[in-house]
CSV table of C-alpha atoms and ligand atoms in Angstrom, one decimal:
chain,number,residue,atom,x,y,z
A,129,UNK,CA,-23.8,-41.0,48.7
A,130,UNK,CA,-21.5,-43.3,46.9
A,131,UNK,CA,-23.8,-43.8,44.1
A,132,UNK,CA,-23.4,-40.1,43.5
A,133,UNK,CA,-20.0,-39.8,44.1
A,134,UNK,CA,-19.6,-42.3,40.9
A,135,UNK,CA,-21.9,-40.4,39.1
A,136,UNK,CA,-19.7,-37.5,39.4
A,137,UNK,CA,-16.3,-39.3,38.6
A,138,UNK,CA,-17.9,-40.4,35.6
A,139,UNK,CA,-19.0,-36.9,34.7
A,140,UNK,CA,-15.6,-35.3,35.5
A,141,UNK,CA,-14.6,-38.2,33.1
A,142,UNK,CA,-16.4,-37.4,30.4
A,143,UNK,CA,-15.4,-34.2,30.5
A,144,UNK,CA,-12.0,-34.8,30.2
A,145,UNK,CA,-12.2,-37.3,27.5
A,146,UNK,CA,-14.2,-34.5,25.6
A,147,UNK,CA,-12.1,-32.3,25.6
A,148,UNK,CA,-9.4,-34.5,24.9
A,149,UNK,CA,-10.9,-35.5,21.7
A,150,UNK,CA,-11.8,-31.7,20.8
A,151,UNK,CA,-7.8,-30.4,21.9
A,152,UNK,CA,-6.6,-33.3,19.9
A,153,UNK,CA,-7.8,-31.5,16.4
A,154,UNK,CA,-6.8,-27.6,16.1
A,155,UNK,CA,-8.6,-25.1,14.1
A,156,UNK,CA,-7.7,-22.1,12.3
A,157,UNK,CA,-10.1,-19.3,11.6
A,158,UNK,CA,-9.8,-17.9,8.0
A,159,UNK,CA,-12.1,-15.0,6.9
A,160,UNK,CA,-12.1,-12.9,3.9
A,161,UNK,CA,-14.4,-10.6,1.5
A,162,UNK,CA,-14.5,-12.2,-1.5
A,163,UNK,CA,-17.7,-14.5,-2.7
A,164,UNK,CA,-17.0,-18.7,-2.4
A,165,UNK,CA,-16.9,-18.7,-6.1
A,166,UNK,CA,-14.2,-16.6,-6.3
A,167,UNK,CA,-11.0,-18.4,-7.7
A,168,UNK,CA,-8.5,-16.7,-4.5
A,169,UNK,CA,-11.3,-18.3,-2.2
A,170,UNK,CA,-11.2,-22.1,-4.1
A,171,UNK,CA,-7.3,-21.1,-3.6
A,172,UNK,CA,-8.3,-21.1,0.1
A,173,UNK,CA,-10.4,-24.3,0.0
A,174,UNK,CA,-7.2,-26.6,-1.9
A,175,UNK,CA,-5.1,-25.1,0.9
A,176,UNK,CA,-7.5,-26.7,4.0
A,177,UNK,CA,-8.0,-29.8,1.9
A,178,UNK,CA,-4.1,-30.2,1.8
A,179,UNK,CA,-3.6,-29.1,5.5
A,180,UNK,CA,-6.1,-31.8,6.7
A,181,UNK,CA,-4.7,-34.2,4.5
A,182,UNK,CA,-0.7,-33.3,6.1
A,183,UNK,CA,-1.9,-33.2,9.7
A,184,UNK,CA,-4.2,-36.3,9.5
A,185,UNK,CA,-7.1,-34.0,10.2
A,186,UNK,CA,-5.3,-32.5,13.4
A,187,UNK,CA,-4.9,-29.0,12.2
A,188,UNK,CA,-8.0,-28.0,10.2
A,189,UNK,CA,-9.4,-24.8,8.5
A,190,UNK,CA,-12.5,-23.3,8.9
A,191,UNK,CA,-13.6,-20.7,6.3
A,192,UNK,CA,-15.8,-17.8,6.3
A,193,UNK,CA,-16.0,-16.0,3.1
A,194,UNK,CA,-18.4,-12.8,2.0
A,195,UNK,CA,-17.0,-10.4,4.8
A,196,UNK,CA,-19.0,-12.3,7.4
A,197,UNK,CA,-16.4,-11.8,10.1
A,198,UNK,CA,-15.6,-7.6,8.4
A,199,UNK,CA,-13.7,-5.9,6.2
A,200,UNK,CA,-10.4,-6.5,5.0
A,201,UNK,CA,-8.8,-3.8,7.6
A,202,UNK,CA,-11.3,-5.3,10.4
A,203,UNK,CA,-9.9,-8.8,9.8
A,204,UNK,CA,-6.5,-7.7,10.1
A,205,UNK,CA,-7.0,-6.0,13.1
A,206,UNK,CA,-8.8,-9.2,14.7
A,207,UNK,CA,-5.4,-11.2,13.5
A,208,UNK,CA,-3.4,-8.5,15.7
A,209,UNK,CA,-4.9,-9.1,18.9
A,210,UNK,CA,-4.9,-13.4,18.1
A,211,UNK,CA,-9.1,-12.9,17.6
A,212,UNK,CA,-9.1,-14.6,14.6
A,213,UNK,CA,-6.5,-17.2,12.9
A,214,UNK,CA,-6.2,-16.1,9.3
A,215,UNK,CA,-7.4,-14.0,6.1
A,216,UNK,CA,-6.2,-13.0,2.6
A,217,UNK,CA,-5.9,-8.8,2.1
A,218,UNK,CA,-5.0,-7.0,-0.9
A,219,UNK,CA,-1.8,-5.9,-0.8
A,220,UNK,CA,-3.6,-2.5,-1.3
A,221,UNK,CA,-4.9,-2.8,2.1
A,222,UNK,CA,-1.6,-4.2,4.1
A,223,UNK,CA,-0.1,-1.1,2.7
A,224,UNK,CA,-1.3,0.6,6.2
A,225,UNK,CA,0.1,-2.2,8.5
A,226,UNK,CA,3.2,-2.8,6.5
A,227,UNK,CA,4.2,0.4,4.6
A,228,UNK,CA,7.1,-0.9,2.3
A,229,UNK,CA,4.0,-3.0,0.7
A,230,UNK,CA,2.9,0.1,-1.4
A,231,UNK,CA,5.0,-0.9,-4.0
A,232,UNK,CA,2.8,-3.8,-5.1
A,233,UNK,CA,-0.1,-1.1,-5.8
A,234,UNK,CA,2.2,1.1,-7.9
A,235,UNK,CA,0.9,1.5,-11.2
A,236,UNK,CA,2.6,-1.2,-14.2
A,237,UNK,CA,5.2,-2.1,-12.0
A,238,UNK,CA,5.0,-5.6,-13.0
A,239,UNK,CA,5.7,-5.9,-17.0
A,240,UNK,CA,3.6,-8.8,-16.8
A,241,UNK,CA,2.0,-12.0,-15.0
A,242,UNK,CA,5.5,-14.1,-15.1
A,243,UNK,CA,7.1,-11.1,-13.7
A,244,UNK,CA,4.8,-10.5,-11.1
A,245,UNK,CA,5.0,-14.2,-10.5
A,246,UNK,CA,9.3,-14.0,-10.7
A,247,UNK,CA,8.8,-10.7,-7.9
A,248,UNK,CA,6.6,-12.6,-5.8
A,249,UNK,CA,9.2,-15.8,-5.7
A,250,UNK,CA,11.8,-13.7,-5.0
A,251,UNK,CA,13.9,-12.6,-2.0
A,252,UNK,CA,12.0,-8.9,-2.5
A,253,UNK,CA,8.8,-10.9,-2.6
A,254,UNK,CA,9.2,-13.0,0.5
A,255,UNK,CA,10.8,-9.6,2.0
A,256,UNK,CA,7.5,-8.2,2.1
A,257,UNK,CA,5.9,-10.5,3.6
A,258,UNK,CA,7.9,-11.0,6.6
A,259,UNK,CA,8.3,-7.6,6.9
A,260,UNK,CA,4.8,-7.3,8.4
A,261,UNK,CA,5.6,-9.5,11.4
A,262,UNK,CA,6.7,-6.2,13.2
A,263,UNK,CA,2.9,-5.8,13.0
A,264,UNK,CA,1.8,-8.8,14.0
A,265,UNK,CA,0.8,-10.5,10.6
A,266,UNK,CA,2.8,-12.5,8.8
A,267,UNK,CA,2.2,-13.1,5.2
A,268,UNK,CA,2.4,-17.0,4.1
A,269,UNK,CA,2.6,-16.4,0.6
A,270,UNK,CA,0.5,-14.5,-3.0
A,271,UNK,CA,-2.7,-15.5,-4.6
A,272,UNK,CA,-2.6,-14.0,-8.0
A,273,UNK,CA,-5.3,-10.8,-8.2
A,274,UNK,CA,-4.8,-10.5,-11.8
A,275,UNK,CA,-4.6,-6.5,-12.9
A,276,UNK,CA,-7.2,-4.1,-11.8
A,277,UNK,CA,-9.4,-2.2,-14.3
A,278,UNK,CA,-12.2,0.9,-14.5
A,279,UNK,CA,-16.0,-0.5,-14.7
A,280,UNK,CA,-18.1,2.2,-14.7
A,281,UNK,CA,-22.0,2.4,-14.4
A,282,UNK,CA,-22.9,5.1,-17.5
A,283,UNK,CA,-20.2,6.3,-19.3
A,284,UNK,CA,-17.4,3.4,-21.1
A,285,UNK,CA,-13.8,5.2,-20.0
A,286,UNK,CA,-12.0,4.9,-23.2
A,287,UNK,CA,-9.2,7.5,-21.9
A,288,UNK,CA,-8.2,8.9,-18.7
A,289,UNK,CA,-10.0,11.8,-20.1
A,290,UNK,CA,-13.6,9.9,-19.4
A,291,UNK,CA,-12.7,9.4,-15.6
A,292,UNK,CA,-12.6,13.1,-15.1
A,293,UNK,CA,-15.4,13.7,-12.2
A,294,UNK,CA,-16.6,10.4,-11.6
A,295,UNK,CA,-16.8,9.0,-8.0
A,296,UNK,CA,-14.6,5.8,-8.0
A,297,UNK,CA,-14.8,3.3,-5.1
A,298,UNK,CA,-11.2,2.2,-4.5
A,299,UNK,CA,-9.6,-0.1,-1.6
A,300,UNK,CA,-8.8,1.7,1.8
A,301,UNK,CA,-5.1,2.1,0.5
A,302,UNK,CA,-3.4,6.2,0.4
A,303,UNK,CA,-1.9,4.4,-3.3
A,304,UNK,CA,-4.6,3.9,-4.7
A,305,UNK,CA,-6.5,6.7,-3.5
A,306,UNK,CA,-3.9,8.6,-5.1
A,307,UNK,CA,-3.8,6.7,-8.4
A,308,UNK,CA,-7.4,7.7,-9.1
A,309,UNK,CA,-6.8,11.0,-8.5
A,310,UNK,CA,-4.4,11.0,-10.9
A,311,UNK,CA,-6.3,10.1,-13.9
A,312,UNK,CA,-8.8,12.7,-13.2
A,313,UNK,CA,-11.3,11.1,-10.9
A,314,UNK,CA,-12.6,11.4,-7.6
A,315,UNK,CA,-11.6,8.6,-4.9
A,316,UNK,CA,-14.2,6.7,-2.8
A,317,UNK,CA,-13.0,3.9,-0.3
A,318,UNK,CA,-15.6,1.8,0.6
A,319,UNK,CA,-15.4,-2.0,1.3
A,320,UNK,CA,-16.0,-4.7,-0.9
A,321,UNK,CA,-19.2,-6.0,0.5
A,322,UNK,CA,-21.0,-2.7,0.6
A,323,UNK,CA,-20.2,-2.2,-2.9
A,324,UNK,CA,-23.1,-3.5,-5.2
A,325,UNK,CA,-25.3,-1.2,-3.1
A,326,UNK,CA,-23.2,1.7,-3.6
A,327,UNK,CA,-22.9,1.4,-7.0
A,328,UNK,CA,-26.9,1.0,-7.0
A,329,UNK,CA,-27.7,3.7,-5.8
A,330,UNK,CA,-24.9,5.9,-7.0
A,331,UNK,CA,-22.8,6.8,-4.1
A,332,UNK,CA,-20.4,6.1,-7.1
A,333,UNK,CA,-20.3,5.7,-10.5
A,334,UNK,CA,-17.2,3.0,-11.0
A,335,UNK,CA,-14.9,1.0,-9.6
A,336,UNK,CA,-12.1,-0.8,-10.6
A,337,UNK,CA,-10.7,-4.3,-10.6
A,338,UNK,CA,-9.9,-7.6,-12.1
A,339,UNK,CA,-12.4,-10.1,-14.1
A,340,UNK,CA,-13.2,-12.6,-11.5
A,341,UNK,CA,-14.2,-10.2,-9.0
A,342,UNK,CA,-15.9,-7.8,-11.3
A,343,UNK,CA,-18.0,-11.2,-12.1
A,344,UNK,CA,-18.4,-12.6,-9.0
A,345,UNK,CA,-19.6,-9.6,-7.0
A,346,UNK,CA,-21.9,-9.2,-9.9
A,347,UNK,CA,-20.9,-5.9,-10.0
A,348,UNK,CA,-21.2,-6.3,-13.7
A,349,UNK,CA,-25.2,-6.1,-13.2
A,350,UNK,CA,-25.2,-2.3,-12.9
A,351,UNK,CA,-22.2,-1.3,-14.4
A,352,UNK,CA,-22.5,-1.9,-18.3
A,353,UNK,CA,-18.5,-0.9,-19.3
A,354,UNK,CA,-15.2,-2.7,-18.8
A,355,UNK,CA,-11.9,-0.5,-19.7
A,356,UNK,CA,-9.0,-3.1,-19.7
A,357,UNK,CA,-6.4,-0.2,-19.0
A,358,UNK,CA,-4.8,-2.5,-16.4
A,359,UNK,CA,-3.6,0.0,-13.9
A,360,UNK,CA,-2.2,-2.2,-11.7
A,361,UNK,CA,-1.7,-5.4,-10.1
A,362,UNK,CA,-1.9,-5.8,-6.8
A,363,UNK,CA,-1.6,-9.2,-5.6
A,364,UNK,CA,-3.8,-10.9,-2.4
A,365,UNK,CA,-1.3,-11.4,0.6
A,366,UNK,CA,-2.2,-14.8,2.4
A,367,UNK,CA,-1.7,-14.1,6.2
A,368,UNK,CA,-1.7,-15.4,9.9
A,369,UNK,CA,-1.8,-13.5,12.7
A,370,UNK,CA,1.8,-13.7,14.6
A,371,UNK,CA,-0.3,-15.0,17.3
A,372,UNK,CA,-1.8,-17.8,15.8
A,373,UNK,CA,1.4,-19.0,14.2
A,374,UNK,CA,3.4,-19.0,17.3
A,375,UNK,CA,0.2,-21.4,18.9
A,376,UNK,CA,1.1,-24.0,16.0
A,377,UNK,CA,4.2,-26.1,17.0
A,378,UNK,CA,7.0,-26.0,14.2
A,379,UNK,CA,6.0,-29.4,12.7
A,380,UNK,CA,2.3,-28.1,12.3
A,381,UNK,CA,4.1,-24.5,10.8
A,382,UNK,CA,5.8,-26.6,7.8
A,383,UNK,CA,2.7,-28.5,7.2
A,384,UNK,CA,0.5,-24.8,6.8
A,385,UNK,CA,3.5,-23.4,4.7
A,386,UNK,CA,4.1,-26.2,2.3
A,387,UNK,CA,-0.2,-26.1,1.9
A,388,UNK,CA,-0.1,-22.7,1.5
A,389,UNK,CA,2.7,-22.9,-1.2
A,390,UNK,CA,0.8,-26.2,-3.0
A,391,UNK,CA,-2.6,-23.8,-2.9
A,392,UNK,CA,-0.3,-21.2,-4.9
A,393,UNK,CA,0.5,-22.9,-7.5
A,394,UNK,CA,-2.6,-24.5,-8.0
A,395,UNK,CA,-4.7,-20.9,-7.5
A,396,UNK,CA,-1.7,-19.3,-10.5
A,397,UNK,CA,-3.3,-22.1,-12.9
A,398,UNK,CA,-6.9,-21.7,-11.5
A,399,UNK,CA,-6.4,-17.7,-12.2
A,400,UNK,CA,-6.0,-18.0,-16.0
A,401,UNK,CA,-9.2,-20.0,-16.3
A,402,UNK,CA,-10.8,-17.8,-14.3
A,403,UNK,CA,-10.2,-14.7,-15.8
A,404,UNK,CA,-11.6,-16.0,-19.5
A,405,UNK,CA,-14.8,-17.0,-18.0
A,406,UNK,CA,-15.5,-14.1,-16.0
A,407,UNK,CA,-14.8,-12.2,-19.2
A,408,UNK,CA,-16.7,-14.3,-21.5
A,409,UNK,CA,-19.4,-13.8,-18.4
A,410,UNK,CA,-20.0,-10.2,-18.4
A,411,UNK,CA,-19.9,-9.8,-21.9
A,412,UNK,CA,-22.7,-12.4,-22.5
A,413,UNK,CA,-24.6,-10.6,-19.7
A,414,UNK,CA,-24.3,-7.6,-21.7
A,415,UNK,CA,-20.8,-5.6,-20.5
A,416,UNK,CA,-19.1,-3.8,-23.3
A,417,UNK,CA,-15.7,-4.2,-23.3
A,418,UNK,CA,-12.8,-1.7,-23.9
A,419,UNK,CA,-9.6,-2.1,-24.5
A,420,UNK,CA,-7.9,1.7,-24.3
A,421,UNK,CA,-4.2,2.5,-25.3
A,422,UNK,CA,-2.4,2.3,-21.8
A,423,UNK,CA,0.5,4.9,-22.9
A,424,UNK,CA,-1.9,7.7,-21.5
A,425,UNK,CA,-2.4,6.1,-18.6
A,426,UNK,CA,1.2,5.0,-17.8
A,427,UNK,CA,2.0,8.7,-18.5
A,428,UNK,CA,-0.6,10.0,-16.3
A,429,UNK,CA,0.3,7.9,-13.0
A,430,UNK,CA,4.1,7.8,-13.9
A,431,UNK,CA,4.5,10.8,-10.9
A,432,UNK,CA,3.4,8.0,-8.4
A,433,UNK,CA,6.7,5.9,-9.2
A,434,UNK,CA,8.8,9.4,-9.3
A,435,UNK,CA,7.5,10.2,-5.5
A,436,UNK,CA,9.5,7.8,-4.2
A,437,UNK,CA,13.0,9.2,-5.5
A,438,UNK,CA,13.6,10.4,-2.1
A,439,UNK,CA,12.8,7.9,-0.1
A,440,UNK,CA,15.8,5.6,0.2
A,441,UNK,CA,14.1,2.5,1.3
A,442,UNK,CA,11.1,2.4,-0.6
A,443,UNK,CA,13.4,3.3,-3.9
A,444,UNK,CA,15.2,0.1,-3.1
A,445,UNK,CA,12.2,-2.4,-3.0
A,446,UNK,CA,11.3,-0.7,-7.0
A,447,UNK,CA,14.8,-0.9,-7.8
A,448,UNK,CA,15.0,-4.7,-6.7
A,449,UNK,CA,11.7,-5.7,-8.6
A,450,UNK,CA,12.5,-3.5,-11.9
A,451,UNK,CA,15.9,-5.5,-11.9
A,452,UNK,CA,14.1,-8.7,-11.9
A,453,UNK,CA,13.5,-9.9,-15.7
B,164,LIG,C1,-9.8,-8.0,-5.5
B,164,LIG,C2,-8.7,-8.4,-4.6
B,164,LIG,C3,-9.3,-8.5,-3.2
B,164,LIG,C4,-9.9,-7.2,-2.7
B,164,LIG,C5,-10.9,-6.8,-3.7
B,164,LIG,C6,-11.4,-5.4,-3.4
B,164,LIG,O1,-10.8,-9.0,-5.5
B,164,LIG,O2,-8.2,-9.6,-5.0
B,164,LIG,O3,-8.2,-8.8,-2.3
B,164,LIG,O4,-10.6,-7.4,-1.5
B,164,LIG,O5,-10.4,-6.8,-5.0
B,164,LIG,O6,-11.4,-4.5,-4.3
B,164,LIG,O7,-11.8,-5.1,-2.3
């Protein structure tokens, strides 16, 4: 009786010290769409190596790329309800949790990188992402997304002319449905994992977006034209569910922000690079490459800008980032 009776000390002991030892590391789930070549996920990857270095290996992150855990909107919704830690989203697609965020899809809202970079540094910039808290996600900070552009399967789109009737997949956002409809063409939201089928097999005939994801969805092995109009350009939003943050104690919160900030610089320079191979990529692999006058385009989507002239809040936010130089 007594033998057993230290048998199950020990046992309760065990237990305890094994969960000691697994309590005594945290981890944070982050899951996202894009391939593990993909320069926002190596972004992702510098931020946990910094993290574990800060913490000591206490507060680790665990990644799951390729839409393993769902879709952009599904991951969000799984950071509402504390399910899952963290994920990146386009802005495109935090434009239906946090509606002020539309104005990052806006097309050429940005005169260029440095001044997307300047909005996203800015009060306006960190603005936006806080403002999401009321939804339970809290944006830690930008990956650059580079700007978005039309590939299409048959046809090369040298004007907004060439769009006219063909099925574009776009992001689940209202803004950019409504930016493809614009230019002529019809708008198809389907998810970024499901969309080398759907471009197989024709559900639609284009999509658009920036090198490095054109590349590494390999996209670029059905459709044969690249139109650098450059439409917009949407940053990826880093965030944490409100949940998880308020689990991490405030030393462990300035160690995740000040990895996420380091992973943001290093992911700016990482872009550049990125976006030259991808191009020099698909164009060795056969893509054509186009580079259309923009005026039309600008001209074209100018009304989605204009629709906001009522809308004292959201005319603001444009105000505030068209101010910045
Ligand atoms: C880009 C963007 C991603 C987004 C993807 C898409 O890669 O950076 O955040 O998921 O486009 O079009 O779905």
């Amino acid at each position: 009786m007594e033998k057993r009776l230290a048998l199950y000390f020990l046992f309760v002991f065990c237990l305890w010290q094994g969960c000691a030892e697994i309590s005594d590391t945290k981890y944070l789930k982050l899951a996202h769409g894009l391939d593990a070549t993909h320069p926002v996920h190596r972004g992702m990857e510098y931020m946990a190596e910094r993290l574990a270095e800060k913490s000591e290996g206490k507060l680790q992150i665990e990644i799951y790329p390729a839409q393993q855990l769902g879709t952009q909107r599904q991951a969000l919704e799984l950071l509402q309800i504390g399910s899952l830690a963290m994920t990146k989203a386009s802005g495109a697609v935090m434009e239906s949790f946090s509606p002020k965020i539309k104005v990052l899809s806006l097309p050429y809202i940005f005169k260029g990188r440095d001044h997307g970079y300047r909005v996203q540094d800015s009060e306006v910039g960190k603005d936006l992402l806080l403002e999401s808290e009321k939804f339970w996600l809290r944006g830690l900070g930008y990956f650059d997304a580079g700007q978005r552009s039309f590939y299409t399967k048959d046809k090369p789109v040298e004007s907004p002319k060439d769009l006219e009737g063909l099925k574009i997949r776009v992001q689940e956002s209202v803004t950019a449905m409504d930016l493809v409809r614009s230019l002529g063409a019809a708008p198809t939201p389907i998810s970024y994992g499901e969309l080398y089928t759907a471009l197989q097999q024709g559900v639609v005939d284009g999509a658009e977006n920036n090198p490095p994801s054109f590349y590494t969805s390999r996209h670029y092995e059905i459709c044969k034209y690249y139109s650098l109009n450059e439409h917009t350009a949407v940053p990826d939003i880093l965030v944490i569910g409100t949940v998880a943050w308020n689990r991490l104690t405030p030393q462990e919160q300035i160690w995740l922000q000040e990895a996420a900030d380091e992973a943001i610089a290093f992911q700016r320079k990482l872009w550049v690079e990125a976006e030259q191979e991808a191009l020099d990529a698909v164009q060795a692999a056969g893509v054509t490459i186009l580079r259309p006058d923009k005026s039309t385009f600008m001209e074209m989507t100018k009304g989605l800008l204009e629709e906001y002239k009522d809308d004292q809040e959201m005319f603001e936010v444009i105000q505030k980032i068209q101010a910045i130089d």
